[in-house]
Amino acid sequence: MRIDIISVVPNLLNSPFQHSILQRAIEAQLVEVHIHNLRDYGLNKYNQIDDYQFGGGAGMVMMIEPIDQCITKLKSQREYDEIIYMTPDGKTLNQNISNQLSLKKNVIILCGHYKGVDQRVRDHFITQEISIGDYVLSGGELAAAVLCDSIIRLIPGVLGDETSALTDSHQDGLLAPPVYTRPADYKGWKVPEILTSGNTPKIESWREQQAEQRTKKLRPDLLK
Ligand code: ADE
């Protein structure tokens, strides 16, 4: 899979891809992530990428031309399955969207800033608009990092234990059951006995039961 991220603050996107699982996925060439500075496509001697909005009002709007130039250049090099715009008024990200996107070959992610992009970018280039929640961030970069993390960990081979993404919260519509590690008794706080019994079928059914109970209690909306 190849992900191209277009941003006006590309440095914000360095760290998320330089550590842990995402770093290993990139090193293992299971995913390529390319970050593009929109300023490189800016207009005039100021590399301008935003301008005042027509009709007046506070806040700058990202211009269509630099975005068009960047996207058109990328599209001349390969075909893209999706061109995603990160925006608080997009569809709220969920596990199903991440699962679907993890199957794609080439994806562009455009990070919004200021008042957002000229509507014509959304009308003519964007295939999906995604929000990571009902709150407003200073820009789309952190949201893009969240989206990429949730996608990349699903690519086969990225997680060491192939089954571990399948047992995540939300993957089967339920929250994950509680987990414990050593010591089995800490200051009298004991691990549920079943987990140290060695009885795998019983452990499995205990986990299923716990996942259901937890979901009922914490996220009843997921059971509807
Ligand atoms: N840009 C600003 N806020 C955002 C959000 N909540 N989700 C995605 N992109 C954003």
Coordinates of C-alpha atoms and ligand atoms in Angstrom, one line a residue:
M1 CA 0.0 0.0 0.0
R2 CA 1.1 3.6 -0.7
I3 CA -0.2 6.6 1.2
D4 CA 0.6 10.2 0.0
I5 CA -0.2 12.9 2.5
I6 CA -0.6 16.5 1.4
S7 CA 0.0 19.0 4.2
V8 CA 1.0 22.6 4.9
V9 CA 2.7 21.5 8.1
P10 CA 4.6 18.4 7.0
N11 CA 6.8 18.3 10.0
L12 CA 3.8 17.5 12.2
L13 CA 3.7 14.2 10.4
N14 CA 7.2 13.0 10.9
S15 CA 7.1 11.5 14.4
P16 CA 4.0 9.3 14.0
F17 CA 5.8 7.3 11.3
Q18 CA 9.2 7.1 13.0
H19 CA 8.4 4.8 15.9
S20 CA 7.0 1.4 16.8
I21 CA 4.6 -0.4 14.6
L22 CA 4.3 2.2 11.8
Q23 CA 8.1 2.5 11.5
R24 CA 8.5 -1.3 11.3
A25 CA 5.7 -1.5 8.7
I26 CA 7.6 1.1 6.5
E27 CA 10.9 -0.6 7.0
A28 CA 9.5 -3.9 6.1
Q29 CA 8.1 -2.2 2.9
L30 CA 4.5 -3.3 3.8
V31 CA 3.5 0.4 3.3
E32 CA 5.0 3.5 1.8
V33 CA 4.2 6.8 3.3
H34 CA 5.1 10.0 1.3
I35 CA 4.5 13.4 2.8
H36 CA 4.2 16.4 0.4
N37 CA 4.6 20.0 1.4
L38 CA 1.7 21.9 -0.2
R39 CA 4.0 25.1 -0.1
D40 CA 6.1 23.5 -2.8
Y41 CA 3.1 24.0 -5.1
G42 CA 2.3 27.5 -3.7
L43 CA 1.7 30.5 -6.0
N44 CA 3.8 33.5 -6.7
K45 CA 7.1 34.4 -4.9
Y46 CA 5.4 33.9 -1.5
N47 CA 4.4 30.3 -2.3
Q48 CA 0.9 31.4 -1.4
I49 CA -1.5 28.5 -0.6
D50 CA -4.4 30.3 1.0
D51 CA -6.5 33.5 0.4
Y52 CA -9.5 35.4 1.8
Q53 CA -12.9 33.9 1.3
F54 CA -15.3 35.3 -1.2
G55 CA -18.2 37.1 0.4
G56 CA -16.1 38.1 3.4
G57 CA -15.7 36.5 6.8
A58 CA -12.9 35.6 9.1
G59 CA -10.3 33.0 8.3
M60 CA -8.3 32.0 5.2
V61 CA -9.3 29.3 2.7
M62 CA -6.9 26.9 1.1
M63 CA -6.7 27.7 -2.7
I64 CA -7.6 25.2 -5.3
E65 CA -4.6 25.7 -7.6
P66 CA -1.8 24.4 -5.4
I67 CA -3.9 21.4 -4.4
D68 CA -4.8 20.7 -8.0
Q69 CA -1.1 20.9 -9.0
C70 CA 0.0 18.5 -6.3
I71 CA -2.9 16.0 -6.9
T72 CA -2.5 16.1 -10.7
K73 CA 1.2 15.4 -10.4
L74 CA 0.6 12.4 -8.1
K75 CA -2.2 11.1 -10.4
S76 CA 0.1 11.4 -13.4
Q77 CA 2.4 8.9 -11.7
R78 CA -0.1 6.2 -10.6
E79 CA -3.8 5.6 -10.2
Y80 CA -5.3 6.3 -6.8
D81 CA -8.2 4.4 -5.3
E82 CA -9.2 7.2 -2.9
I83 CA -8.5 10.8 -2.3
I84 CA -9.4 11.5 1.2
Y85 CA -10.0 14.9 2.8
M86 CA -9.6 15.2 6.6
T87 CA -12.2 17.5 8.0
P88 CA -14.4 17.8 11.1
D89 CA -17.5 17.7 8.9
G90 CA -16.6 14.4 7.3
K91 CA -17.9 10.9 8.1
T92 CA -16.8 9.8 11.5
L93 CA -14.0 7.3 11.3
N94 CA -14.8 3.8 12.5
Q95 CA -13.3 0.3 12.3
N96 CA -15.3 -0.5 9.2
I97 CA -13.9 2.5 7.3
S98 CA -10.3 1.6 8.4
N99 CA -10.8 -2.1 7.3
Q100 CA -12.0 -1.0 3.9
L101 CA -9.2 1.5 3.4
S102 CA -6.5 -1.1 4.4
L103 CA -7.4 -3.1 1.3
K104 CA -6.6 -0.2 -1.1
K105 CA -3.4 0.1 -3.1
N106 CA -2.8 3.9 -3.5
V107 CA -4.5 6.6 -1.3
I108 CA -4.0 10.3 -1.1
I109 CA -4.9 12.1 2.2
L110 CA -5.3 15.9 2.1
C111 CA -5.0 17.7 5.4
G112 CA -7.2 20.8 5.8
H113 CA -6.1 24.0 7.6
Y114 CA -7.5 27.4 8.4
K115 CA -11.2 27.6 7.3
G116 CA -10.6 24.5 5.1
V117 CA -10.3 24.1 1.4
D118 CA -12.1 25.8 -1.5
Q119 CA -15.3 23.8 -1.9
R120 CA -14.4 23.0 -5.5
V121 CA -11.5 20.8 -4.3
R122 CA -14.1 18.8 -2.4
D123 CA -16.5 18.7 -5.4
H124 CA -13.9 17.7 -8.0
F125 CA -11.1 15.8 -6.4
I126 CA -12.1 14.3 -3.1
T127 CA -13.7 10.8 -3.0
Q128 CA -14.1 10.5 0.8
E129 CA -14.3 13.0 3.6
I130 CA -13.3 11.7 7.0
S131 CA -13.5 13.2 10.6
I132 CA -11.9 11.5 13.6
G133 CA -14.6 12.9 16.0
D134 CA -16.9 15.8 16.8
Y135 CA -14.3 18.3 17.8
V136 CA -12.1 20.7 15.9
L137 CA -8.3 20.3 15.6
S138 CA -6.0 23.0 14.4
G139 CA -5.4 21.0 11.2
G140 CA -5.9 17.7 9.5
E141 CA -2.4 16.4 10.2
L142 CA -3.0 14.7 13.6
A143 CA -6.3 13.3 12.2
A144 CA -4.4 11.9 9.2
A145 CA -1.9 10.3 11.5
V146 CA -4.7 8.6 13.4
L147 CA -6.3 7.4 10.2
C148 CA -3.0 6.1 8.9
D149 CA -2.2 4.3 12.2
S150 CA -5.6 2.6 12.2
I151 CA -5.2 1.5 8.5
I152 CA -1.6 0.4 8.5
R153 CA -1.9 -1.9 11.5
L154 CA -4.5 -3.9 9.6
I155 CA -2.2 -4.6 6.6
P156 CA -1.2 -8.3 6.7
G157 CA 2.2 -8.8 8.2
V158 CA 2.3 -5.5 10.1
L159 CA 1.3 -7.0 13.4
G160 CA 3.5 -9.8 14.6
D161 CA 0.7 -12.0 15.7
E162 CA -1.7 -12.1 12.8
T163 CA -4.7 -12.6 15.0
S164 CA -4.1 -9.7 17.3
A165 CA -5.9 -7.1 15.1
L166 CA -8.9 -9.4 14.9
T167 CA -9.2 -9.4 18.7
D168 CA -9.1 -5.6 19.0
S169 CA -12.0 -3.7 20.4
H170 CA -14.5 -2.8 17.6
Q171 CA -13.2 -5.5 15.2
D172 CA -16.2 -7.8 15.9
G173 CA -18.6 -5.0 16.9
L174 CA -17.7 -5.5 20.6
L175 CA -15.2 -4.0 23.0
A176 CA -12.2 -6.2 23.8
P177 CA -12.3 -8.2 27.1
P178 CA -10.0 -7.2 30.0
V179 CA -6.4 -8.4 29.9
Y180 CA -3.9 -9.2 32.7
T181 CA -0.3 -10.1 33.0
R182 CA 2.1 -11.1 35.8
P183 CA 2.0 -11.0 38.8
A184 CA -1.2 -13.1 39.3
D185 CA -1.6 -11.5 42.7
Y186 CA -0.5 -7.9 43.3
K187 CA -1.2 -6.6 46.8
G188 CA -4.1 -9.0 47.0
W189 CA -5.6 -7.9 43.7
K190 CA -6.0 -11.2 41.9
V191 CA -6.2 -12.1 38.3
P192 CA -9.5 -14.0 37.5
E193 CA -8.7 -17.7 38.3
I194 CA -10.0 -18.9 34.9
L195 CA -7.2 -17.2 33.1
T196 CA -4.5 -19.2 34.9
S197 CA -6.5 -22.5 34.6
G198 CA -5.0 -23.5 31.3
N199 CA -8.5 -24.5 30.0
T200 CA -8.5 -22.7 26.6
P201 CA -12.1 -23.3 25.6
K202 CA -13.3 -22.0 29.0
I203 CA -11.0 -19.0 28.7
E204 CA -12.4 -18.3 25.3
S205 CA -16.0 -18.4 26.4
W206 CA -15.1 -16.3 29.5
R207 CA -13.5 -13.7 27.2
E208 CA -16.6 -13.6 24.9
Q209 CA -18.8 -13.2 27.9
Q210 CA -16.7 -10.4 29.3
A211 CA -16.6 -8.6 25.9
E212 CA -20.4 -8.7 25.8
Q213 CA -20.8 -7.5 29.4
R214 CA -18.3 -4.7 28.9
T215 CA -19.9 -3.5 25.7
K216 CA -23.4 -3.6 27.3
K217 CA -22.1 -1.5 30.2
L218 CA -19.7 1.0 28.5
R219 CA -21.0 1.2 24.9
P220 CA -24.6 -0.1 24.7
D221 CA -25.0 1.8 21.4
L222 CA -22.7 -0.7 19.7
L223 CA -25.2 -3.5 20.4
K224 CA -28.0 -1.8 18.5
Ligands
ADE1 N1 -9.5 18.7 11.0 C1 -9.8 19.5 12.0 N2 -10.6 18.8 12.9 C2 -10.7 17.5 12.4 C3 -11.3 16.3 12.8 N3 -12.0 16.3 14.0 N4 -11.2 15.3 12.1 C4 -10.5 15.3 10.9 N5 -9.9 16.4 10.4 C5 -10.0 17.5 11.2

